[in-house]
JSON list of C-alpha atoms in Angstrom, two decimals:
[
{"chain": "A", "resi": 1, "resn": "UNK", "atom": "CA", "xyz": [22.00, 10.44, -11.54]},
{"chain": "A", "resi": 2, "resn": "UNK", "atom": "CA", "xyz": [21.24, 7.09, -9.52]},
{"chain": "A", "resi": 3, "resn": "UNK", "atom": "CA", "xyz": [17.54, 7.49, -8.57]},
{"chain": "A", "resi": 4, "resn": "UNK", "atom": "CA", "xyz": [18.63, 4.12, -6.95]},
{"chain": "A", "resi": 5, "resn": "UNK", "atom": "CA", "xyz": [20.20, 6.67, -3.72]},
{"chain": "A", "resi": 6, "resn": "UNK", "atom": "CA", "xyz": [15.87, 6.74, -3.14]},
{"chain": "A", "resi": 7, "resn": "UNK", "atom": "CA", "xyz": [15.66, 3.29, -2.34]},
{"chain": "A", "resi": 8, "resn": "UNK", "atom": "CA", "xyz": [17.87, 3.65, 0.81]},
{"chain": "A", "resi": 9, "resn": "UNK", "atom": "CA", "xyz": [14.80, 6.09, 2.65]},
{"chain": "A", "resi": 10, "resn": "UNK", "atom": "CA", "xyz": [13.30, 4.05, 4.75]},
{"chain": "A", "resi": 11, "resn": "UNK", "atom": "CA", "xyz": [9.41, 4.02, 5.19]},
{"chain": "A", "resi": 12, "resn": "UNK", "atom": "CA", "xyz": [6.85, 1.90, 7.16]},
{"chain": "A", "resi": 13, "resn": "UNK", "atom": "CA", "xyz": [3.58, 0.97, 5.41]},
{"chain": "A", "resi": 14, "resn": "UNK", "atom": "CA", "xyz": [-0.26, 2.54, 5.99]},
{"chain": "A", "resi": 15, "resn": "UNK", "atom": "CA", "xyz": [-3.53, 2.73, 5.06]},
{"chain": "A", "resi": 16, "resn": "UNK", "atom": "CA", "xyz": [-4.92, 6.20, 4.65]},
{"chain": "A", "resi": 17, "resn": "UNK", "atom": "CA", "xyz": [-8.64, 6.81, 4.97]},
{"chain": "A", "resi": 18, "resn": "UNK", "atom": "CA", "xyz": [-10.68, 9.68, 4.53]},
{"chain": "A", "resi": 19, "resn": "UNK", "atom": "CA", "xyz": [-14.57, 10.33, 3.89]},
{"chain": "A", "resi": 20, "resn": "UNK", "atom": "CA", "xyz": [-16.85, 12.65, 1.67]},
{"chain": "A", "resi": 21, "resn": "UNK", "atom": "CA", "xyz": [-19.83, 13.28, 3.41]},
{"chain": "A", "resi": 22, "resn": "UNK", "atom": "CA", "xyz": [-21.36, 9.45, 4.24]},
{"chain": "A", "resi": 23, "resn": "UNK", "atom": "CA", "xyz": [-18.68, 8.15, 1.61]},
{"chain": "A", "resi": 24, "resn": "UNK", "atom": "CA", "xyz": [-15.83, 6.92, 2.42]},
{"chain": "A", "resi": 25, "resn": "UNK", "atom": "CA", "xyz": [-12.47, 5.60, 1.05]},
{"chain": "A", "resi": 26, "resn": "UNK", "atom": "CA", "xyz": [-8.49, 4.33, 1.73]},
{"chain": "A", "resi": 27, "resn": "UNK", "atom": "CA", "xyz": [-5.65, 4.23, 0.17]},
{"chain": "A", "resi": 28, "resn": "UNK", "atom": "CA", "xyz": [-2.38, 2.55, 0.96]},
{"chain": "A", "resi": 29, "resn": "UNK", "atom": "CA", "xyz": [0.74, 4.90, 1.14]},
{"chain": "A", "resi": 30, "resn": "UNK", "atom": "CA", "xyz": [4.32, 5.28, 2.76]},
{"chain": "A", "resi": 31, "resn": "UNK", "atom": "CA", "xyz": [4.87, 8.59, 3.15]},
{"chain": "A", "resi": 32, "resn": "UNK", "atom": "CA", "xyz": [3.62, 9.13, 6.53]},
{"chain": "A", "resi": 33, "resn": "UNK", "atom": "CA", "xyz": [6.17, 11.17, 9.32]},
{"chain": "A", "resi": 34, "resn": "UNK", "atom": "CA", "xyz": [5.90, 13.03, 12.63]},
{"chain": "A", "resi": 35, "resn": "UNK", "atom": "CA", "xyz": [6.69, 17.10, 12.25]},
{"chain": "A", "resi": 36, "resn": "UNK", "atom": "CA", "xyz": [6.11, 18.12, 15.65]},
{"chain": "A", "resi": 37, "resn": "UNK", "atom": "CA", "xyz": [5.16, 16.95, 19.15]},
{"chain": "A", "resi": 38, "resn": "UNK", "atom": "CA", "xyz": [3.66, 20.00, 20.34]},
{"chain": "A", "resi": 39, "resn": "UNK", "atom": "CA", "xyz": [0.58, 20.16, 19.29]},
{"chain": "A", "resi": 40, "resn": "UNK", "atom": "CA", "xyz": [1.54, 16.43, 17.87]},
{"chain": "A", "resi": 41, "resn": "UNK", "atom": "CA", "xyz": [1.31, 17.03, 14.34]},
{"chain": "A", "resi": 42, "resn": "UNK", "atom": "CA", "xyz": [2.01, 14.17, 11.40]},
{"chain": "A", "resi": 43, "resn": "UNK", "atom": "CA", "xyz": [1.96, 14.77, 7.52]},
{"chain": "A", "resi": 44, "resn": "UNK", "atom": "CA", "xyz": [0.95, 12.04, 4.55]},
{"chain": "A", "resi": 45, "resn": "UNK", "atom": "CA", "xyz": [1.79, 12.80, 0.75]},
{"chain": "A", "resi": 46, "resn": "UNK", "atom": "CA", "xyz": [-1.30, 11.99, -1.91]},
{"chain": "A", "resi": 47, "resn": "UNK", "atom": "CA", "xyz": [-0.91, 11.42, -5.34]},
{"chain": "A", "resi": 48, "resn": "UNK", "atom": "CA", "xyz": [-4.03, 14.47, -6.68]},
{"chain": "A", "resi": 49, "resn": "UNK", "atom": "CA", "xyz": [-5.54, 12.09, -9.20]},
{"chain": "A", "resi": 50, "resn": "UNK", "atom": "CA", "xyz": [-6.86, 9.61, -6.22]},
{"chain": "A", "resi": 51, "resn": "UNK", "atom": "CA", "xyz": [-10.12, 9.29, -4.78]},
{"chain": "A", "resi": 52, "resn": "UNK", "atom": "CA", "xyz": [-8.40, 9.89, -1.00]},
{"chain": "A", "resi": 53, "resn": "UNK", "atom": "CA", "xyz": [-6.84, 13.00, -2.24]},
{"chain": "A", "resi": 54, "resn": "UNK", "atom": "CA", "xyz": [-10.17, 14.21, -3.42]},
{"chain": "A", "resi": 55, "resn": "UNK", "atom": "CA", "xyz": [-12.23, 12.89, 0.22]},
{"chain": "A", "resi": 56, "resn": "UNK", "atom": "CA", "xyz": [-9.39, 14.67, 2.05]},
{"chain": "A", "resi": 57, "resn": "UNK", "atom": "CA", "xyz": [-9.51, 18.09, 0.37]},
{"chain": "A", "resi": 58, "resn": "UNK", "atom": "CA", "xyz": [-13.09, 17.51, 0.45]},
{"chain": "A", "resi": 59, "resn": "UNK", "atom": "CA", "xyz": [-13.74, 17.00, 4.75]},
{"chain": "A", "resi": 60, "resn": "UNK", "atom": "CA", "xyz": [-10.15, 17.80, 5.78]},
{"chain": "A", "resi": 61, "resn": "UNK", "atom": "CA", "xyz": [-9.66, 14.57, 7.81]},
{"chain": "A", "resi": 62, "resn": "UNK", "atom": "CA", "xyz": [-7.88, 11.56, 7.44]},
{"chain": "A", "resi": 63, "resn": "UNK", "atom": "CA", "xyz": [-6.60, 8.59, 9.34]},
{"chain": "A", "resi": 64, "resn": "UNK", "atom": "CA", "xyz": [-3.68, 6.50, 9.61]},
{"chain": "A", "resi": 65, "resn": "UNK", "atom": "CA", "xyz": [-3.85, 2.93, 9.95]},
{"chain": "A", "resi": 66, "resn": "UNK", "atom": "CA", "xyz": [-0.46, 1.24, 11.24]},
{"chain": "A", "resi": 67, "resn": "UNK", "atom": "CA", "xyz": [-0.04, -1.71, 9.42]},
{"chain": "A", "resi": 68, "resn": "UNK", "atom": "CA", "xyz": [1.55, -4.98, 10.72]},
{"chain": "A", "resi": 69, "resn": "UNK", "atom": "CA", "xyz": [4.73, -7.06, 9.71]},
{"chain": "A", "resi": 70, "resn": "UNK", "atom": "CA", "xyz": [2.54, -9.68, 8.67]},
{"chain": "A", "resi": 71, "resn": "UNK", "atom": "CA", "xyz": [-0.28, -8.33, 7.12]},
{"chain": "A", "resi": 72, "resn": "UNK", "atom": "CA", "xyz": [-1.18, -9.90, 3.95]},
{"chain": "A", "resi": 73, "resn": "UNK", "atom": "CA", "xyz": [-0.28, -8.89, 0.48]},
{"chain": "A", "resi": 74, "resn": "UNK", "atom": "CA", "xyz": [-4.64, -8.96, -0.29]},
{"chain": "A", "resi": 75, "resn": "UNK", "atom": "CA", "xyz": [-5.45, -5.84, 2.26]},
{"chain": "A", "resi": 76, "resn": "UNK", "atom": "CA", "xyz": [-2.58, -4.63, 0.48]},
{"chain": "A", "resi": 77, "resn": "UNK", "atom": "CA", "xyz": [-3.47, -5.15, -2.76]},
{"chain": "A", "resi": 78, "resn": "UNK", "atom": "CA", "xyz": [-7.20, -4.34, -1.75]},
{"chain": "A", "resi": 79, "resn": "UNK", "atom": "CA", "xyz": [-6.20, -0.77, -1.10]},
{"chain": "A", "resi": 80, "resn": "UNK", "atom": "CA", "xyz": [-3.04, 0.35, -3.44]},
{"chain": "A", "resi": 81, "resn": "UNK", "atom": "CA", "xyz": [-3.83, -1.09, -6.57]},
{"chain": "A", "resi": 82, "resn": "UNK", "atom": "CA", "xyz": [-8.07, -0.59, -6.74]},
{"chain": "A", "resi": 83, "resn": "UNK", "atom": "CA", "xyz": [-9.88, 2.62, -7.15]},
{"chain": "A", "resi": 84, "resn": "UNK", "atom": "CA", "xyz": [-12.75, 2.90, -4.82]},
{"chain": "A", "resi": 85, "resn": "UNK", "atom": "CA", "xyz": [-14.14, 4.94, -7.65]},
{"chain": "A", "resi": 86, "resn": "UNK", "atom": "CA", "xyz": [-14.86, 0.97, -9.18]},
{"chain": "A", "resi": 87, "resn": "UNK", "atom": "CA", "xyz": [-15.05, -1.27, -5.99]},
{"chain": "A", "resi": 88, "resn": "UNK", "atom": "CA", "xyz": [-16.00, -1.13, -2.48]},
{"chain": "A", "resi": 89, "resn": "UNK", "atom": "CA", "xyz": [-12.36, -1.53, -0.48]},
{"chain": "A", "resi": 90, "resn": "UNK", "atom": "CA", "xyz": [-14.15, -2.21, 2.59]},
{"chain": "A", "resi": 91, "resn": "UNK", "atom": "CA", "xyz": [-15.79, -4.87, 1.61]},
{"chain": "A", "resi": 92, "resn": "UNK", "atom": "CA", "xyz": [-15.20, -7.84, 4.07]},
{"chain": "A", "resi": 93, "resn": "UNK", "atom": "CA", "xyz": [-12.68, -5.41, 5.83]},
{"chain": "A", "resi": 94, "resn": "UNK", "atom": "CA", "xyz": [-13.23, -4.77, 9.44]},
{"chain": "A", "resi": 95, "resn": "UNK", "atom": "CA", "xyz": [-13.16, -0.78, 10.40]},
{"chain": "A", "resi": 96, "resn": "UNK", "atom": "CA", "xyz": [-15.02, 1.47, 12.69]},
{"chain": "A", "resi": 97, "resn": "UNK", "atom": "CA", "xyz": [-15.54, 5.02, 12.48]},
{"chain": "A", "resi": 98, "resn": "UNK", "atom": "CA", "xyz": [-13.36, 7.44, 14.70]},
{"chain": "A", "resi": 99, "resn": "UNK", "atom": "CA", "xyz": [-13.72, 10.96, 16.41]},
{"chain": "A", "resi": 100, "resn": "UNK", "atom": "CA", "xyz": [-13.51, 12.70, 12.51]},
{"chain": "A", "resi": 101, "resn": "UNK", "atom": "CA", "xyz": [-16.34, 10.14, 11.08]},
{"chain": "A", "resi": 102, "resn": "UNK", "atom": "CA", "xyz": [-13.19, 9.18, 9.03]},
{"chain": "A", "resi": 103, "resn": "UNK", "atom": "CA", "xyz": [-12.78, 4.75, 8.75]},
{"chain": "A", "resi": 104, "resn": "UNK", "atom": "CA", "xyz": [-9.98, 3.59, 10.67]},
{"chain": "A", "resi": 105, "resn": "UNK", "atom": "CA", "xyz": [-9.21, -0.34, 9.60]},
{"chain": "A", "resi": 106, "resn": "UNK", "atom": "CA", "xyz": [-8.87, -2.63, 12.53]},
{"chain": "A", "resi": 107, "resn": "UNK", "atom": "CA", "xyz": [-7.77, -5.39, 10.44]},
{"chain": "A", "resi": 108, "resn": "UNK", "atom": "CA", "xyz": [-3.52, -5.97, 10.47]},
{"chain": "A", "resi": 109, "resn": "UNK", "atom": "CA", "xyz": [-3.44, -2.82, 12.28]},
{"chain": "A", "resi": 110, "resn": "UNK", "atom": "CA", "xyz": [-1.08, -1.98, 15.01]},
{"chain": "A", "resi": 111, "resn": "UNK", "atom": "CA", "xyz": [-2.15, 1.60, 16.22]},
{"chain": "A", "resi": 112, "resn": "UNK", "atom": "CA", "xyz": [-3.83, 4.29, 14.50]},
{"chain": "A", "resi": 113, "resn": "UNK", "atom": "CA", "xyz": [-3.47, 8.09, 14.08]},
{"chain": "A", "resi": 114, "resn": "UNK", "atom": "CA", "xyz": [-6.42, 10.53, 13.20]},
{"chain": "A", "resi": 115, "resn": "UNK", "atom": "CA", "xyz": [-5.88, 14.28, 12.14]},
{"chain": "A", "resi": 116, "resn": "UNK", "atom": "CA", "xyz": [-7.80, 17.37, 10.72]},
{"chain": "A", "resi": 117, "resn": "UNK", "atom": "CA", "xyz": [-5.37, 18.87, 7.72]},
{"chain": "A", "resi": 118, "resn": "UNK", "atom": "CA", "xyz": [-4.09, 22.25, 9.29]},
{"chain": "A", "resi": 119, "resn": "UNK", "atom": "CA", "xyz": [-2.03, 22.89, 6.22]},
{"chain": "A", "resi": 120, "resn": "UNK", "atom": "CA", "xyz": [-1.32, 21.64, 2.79]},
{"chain": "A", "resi": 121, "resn": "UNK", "atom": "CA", "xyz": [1.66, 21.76, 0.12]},
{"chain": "A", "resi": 122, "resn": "UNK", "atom": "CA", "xyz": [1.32, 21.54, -3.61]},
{"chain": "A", "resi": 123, "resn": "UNK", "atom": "CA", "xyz": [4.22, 19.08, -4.35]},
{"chain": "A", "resi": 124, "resn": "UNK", "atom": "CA", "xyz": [3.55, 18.40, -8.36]},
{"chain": "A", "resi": 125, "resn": "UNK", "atom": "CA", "xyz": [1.63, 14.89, -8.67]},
{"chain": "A", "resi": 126, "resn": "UNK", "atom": "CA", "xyz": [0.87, 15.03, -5.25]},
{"chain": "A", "resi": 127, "resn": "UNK", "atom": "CA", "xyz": [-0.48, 17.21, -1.82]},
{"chain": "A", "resi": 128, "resn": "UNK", "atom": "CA", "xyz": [1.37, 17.06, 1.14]},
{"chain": "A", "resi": 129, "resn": "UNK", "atom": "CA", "xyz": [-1.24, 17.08, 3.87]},
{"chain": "A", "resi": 130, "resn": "UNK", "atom": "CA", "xyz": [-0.34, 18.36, 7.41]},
{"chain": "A", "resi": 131, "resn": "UNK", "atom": "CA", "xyz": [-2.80, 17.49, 10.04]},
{"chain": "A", "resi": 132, "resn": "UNK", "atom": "CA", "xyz": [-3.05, 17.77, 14.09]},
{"chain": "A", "resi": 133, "resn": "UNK", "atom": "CA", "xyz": [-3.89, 14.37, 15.84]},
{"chain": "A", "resi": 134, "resn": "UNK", "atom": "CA", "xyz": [-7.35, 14.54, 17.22]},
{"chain": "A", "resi": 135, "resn": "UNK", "atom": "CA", "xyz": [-7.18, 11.10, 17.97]},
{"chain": "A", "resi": 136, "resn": "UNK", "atom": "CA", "xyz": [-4.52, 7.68, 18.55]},
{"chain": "A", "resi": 137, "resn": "UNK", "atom": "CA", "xyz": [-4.32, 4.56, 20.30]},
{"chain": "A", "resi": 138, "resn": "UNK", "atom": "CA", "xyz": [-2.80, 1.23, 20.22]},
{"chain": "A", "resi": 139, "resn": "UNK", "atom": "CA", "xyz": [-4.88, -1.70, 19.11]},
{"chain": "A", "resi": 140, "resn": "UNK", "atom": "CA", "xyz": [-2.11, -4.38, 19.26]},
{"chain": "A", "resi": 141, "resn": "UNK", "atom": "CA", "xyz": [1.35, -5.27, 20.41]},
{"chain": "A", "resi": 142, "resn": "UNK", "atom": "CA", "xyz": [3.90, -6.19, 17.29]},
{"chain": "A", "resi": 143, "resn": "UNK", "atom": "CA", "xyz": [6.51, -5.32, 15.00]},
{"chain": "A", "resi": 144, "resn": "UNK", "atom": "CA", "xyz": [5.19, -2.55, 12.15]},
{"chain": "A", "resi": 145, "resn": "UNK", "atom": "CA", "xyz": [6.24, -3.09, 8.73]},
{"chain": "A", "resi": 146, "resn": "UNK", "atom": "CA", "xyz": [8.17, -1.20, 6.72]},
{"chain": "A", "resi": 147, "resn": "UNK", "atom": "CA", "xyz": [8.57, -0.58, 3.16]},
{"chain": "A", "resi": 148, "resn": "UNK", "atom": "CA", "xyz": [11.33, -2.65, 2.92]},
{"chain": "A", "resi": 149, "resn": "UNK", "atom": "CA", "xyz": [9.98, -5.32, 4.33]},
{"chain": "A", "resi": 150, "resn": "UNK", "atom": "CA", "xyz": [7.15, -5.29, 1.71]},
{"chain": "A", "resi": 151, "resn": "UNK", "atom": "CA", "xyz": [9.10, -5.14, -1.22]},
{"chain": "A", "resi": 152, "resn": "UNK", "atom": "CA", "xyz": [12.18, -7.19, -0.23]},
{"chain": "A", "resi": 153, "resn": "UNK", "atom": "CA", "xyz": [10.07, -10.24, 1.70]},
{"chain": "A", "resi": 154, "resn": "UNK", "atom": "CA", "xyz": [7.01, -9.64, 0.79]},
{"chain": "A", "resi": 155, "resn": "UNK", "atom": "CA", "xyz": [8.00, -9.17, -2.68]},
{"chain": "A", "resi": 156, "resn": "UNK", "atom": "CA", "xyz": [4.91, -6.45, -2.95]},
{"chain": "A", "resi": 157, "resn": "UNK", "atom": "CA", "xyz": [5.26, -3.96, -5.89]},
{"chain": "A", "resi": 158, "resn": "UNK", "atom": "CA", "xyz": [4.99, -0.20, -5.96]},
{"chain": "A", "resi": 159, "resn": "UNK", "atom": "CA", "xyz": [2.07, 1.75, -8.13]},
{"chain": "A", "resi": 160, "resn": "UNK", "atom": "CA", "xyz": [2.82, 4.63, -10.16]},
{"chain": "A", "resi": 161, "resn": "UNK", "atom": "CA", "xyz": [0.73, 7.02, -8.24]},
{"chain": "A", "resi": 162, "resn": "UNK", "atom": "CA", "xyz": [3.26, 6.17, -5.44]},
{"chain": "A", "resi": 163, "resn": "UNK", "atom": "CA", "xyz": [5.73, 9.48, -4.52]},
{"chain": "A", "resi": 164, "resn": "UNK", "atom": "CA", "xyz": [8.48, 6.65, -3.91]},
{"chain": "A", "resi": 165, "resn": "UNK", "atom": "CA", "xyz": [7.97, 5.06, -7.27]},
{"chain": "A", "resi": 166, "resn": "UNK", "atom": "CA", "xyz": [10.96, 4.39, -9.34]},
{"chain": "A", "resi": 167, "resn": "UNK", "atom": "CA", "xyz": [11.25, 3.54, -12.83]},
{"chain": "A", "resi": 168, "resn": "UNK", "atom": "CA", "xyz": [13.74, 0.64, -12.96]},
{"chain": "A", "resi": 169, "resn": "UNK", "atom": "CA", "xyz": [13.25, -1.11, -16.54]},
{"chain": "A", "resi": 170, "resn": "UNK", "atom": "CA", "xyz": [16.91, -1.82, -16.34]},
{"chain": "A", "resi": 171, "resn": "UNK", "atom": "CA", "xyz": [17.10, -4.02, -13.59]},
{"chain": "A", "resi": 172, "resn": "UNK", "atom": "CA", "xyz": [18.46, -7.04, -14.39]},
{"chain": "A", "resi": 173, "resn": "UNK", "atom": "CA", "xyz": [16.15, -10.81, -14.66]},
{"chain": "A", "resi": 174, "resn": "UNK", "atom": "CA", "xyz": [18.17, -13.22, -12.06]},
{"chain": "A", "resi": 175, "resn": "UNK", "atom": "CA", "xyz": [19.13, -16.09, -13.01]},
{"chain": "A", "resi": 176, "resn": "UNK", "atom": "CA", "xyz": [16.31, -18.49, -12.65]},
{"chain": "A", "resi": 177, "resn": "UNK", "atom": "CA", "xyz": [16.04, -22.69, -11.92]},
{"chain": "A", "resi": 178, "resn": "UNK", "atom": "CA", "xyz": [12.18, -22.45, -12.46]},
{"chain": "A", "resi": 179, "resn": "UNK", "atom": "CA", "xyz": [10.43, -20.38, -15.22]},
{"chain": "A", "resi": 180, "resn": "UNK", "atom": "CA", "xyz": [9.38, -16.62, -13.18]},
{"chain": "A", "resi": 181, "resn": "UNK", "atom": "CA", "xyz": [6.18, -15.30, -14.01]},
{"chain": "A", "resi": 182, "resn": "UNK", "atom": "CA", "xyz": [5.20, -11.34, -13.74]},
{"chain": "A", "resi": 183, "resn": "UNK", "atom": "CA", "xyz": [1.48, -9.85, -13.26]},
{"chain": "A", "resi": 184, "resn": "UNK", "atom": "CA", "xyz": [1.26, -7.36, -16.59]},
{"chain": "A", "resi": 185, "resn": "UNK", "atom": "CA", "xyz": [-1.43, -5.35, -14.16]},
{"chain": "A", "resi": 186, "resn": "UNK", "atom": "CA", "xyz": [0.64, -4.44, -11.41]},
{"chain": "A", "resi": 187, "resn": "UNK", "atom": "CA", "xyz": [3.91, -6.11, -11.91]},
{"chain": "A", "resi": 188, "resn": "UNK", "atom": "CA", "xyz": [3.98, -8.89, -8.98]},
{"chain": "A", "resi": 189, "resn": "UNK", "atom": "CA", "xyz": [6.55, -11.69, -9.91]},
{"chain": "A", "resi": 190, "resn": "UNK", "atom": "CA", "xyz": [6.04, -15.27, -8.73]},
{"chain": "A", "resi": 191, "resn": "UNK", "atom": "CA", "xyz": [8.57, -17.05, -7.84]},
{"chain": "A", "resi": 192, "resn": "UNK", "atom": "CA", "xyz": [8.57, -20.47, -7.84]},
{"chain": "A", "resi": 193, "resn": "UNK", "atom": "CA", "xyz": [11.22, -21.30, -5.13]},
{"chain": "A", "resi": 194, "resn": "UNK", "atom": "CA", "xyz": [9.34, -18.73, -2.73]},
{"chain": "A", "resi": 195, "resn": "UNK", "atom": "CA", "xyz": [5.44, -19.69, -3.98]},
{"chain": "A", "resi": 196, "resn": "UNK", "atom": "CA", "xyz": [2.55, -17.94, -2.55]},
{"chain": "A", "resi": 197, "resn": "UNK", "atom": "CA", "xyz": [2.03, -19.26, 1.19]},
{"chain": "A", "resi": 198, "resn": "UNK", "atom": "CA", "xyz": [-0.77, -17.07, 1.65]},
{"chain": "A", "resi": 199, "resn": "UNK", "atom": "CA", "xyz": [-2.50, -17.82, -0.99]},
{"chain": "A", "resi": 200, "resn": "UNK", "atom": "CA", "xyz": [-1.89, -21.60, -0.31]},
{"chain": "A", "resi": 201, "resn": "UNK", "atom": "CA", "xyz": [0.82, -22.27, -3.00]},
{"chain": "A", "resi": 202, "resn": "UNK", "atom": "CA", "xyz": [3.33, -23.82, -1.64]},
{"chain": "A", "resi": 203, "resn": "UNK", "atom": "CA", "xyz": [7.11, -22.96, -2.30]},
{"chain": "A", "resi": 204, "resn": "UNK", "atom": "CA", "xyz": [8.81, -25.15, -4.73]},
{"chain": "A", "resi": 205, "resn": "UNK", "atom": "CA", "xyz": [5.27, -24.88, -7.09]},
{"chain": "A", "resi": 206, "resn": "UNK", "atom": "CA", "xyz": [5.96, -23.73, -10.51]},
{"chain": "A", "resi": 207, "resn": "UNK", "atom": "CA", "xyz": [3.69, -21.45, -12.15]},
{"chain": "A", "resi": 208, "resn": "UNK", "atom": "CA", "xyz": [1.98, -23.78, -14.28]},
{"chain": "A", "resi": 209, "resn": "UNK", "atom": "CA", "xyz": [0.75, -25.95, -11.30]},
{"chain": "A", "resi": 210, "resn": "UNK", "atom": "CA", "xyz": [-0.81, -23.63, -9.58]},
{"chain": "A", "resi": 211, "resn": "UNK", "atom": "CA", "xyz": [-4.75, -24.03, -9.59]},
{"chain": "A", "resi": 212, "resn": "UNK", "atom": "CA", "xyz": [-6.25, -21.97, -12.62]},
{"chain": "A", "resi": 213, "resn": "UNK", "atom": "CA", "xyz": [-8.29, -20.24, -9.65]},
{"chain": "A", "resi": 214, "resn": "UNK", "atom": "CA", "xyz": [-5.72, -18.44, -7.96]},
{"chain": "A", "resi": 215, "resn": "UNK", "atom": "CA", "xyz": [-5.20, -14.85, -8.47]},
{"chain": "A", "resi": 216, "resn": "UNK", "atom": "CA", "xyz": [-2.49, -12.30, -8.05]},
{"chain": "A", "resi": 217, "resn": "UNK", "atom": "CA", "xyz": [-1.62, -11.97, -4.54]},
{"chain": "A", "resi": 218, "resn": "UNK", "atom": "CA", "xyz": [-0.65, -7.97, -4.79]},
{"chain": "A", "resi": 219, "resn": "UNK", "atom": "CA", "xyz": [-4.08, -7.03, -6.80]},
{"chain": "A", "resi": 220, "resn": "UNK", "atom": "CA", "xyz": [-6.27, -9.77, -7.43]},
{"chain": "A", "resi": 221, "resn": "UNK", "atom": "CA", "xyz": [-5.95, -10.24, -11.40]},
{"chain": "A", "resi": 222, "resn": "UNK", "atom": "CA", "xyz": [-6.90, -13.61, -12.96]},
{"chain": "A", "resi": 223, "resn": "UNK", "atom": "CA", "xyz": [-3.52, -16.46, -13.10]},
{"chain": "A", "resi": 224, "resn": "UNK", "atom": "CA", "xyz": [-4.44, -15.75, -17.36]},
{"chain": "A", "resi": 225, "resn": "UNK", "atom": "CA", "xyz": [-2.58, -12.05, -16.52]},
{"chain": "A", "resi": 226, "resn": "UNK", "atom": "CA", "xyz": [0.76, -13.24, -15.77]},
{"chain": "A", "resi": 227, "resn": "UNK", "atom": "CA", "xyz": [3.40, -13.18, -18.65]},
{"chain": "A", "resi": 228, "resn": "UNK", "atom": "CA", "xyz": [6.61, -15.35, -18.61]},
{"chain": "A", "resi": 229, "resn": "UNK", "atom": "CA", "xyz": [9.80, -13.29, -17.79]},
{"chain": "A", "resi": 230, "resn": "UNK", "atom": "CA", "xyz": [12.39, -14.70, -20.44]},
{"chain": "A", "resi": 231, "resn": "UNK", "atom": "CA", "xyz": [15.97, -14.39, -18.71]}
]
């Protein structure tokens, strides 16, 4: 079987909040769809062990934050590859609280959906929440981005926890003019031809040039976590 056949789904990219009580938390995910228009009705799929899954079981509310084509790889990293069981994710993240008390982020965001869970699906690893809109607007004109988009361009990386993870150890290293370097905590590669323009590394910078101060782009871990890729 070619689990490769998954890749060709096509998904945009989100950040899911929810709250427990005066706590509250996000998560970013790709598994967000319409399922009906009347009453407008939207699902999102949770991996069980997460701190989301646990605030949304918990209030029965969660948002949808719409993210934007350019959004940087940080907010992403800042919410798919951190537990908020360890860090505060909305720390220097700009949010507000909507009609459910849930956060909805502001930041990168195109539009935003909020819904009470109506119904919910055991799907193995994960729940598939199915929840009326009580709220939406637009925020911004722009293009959304899509999963694609993040992995292709971006060059973003997908967490285990994801639904749409694949294992694909036997993906062939390209060949390579400058030495590639891969994050051993969530499996970001630099690439020296493309560098790190948001992180002010310029393309064309080879790994060991890059100021001992920089960190991974996807989840924040030190340059020192980055292993060679031999090819």
């Amino acid at each position: 079987m070619n689990t490769k056949a998954l890749h060709r789904i096509t998904y945009g990219l989100y950040i899911i909040c929810s709250r427990n009580g005066d706590k509250i938390n996000g998560q970013i995910a790709n598994t967000v769809i319409q399922t009906s228009s009347e009453p407008p009705t939207i699902s999102v799929c949770i991996n069980k062990g997460n701190l989301t899954h646990e605030f949304i079981k918990d209030s029965g509310v969660f948002t949808v934050s719409i993210l934007a084509k350019d959004t940087p790889l940080k907010l992403i990293g800042q919410f798919g590859f951190k537990s908020g069981r360890d860090v505060n994710k909305f720390e220097g993240v700009n949010y507000k609280l909507g009609e459910t008390k849930a956060p909805i982020i502001l930041d990168h965001t195109l539009a935003y959906l909020e819904a009470k869970v109506v119904r919910e699906m055991d799907v193995e690893t994960h729940t598939d929440f199915l929840g009326e809109l009580v709220g939406a607007d637009i925020l911004k004109e722009g293009e959304p981005m899509t999963y694609a988009y993040y992995l292709d361009v971006k060059r973003g990386t997908t967490p285990k926890s994801a639904p749409s993870y694949v294992d694909d150890k036997k993906k062939e290293a390209p060949k390579m003019k400058m030495a590639k370097y891969e994050c051993t905590a969530c499996g970001y590669i630099y690439d020296p031809e493309k560098g790190d323009p948001d992180g002010g590394v310029a393309p064309g910078t080879p790994f060991e040039s890059i100021p001992d101060d920089w960190v991974c782009p996807v989840c924040g871990a030190a340059k020192s976590d980055f292993q060679k890729i031999e090819g």
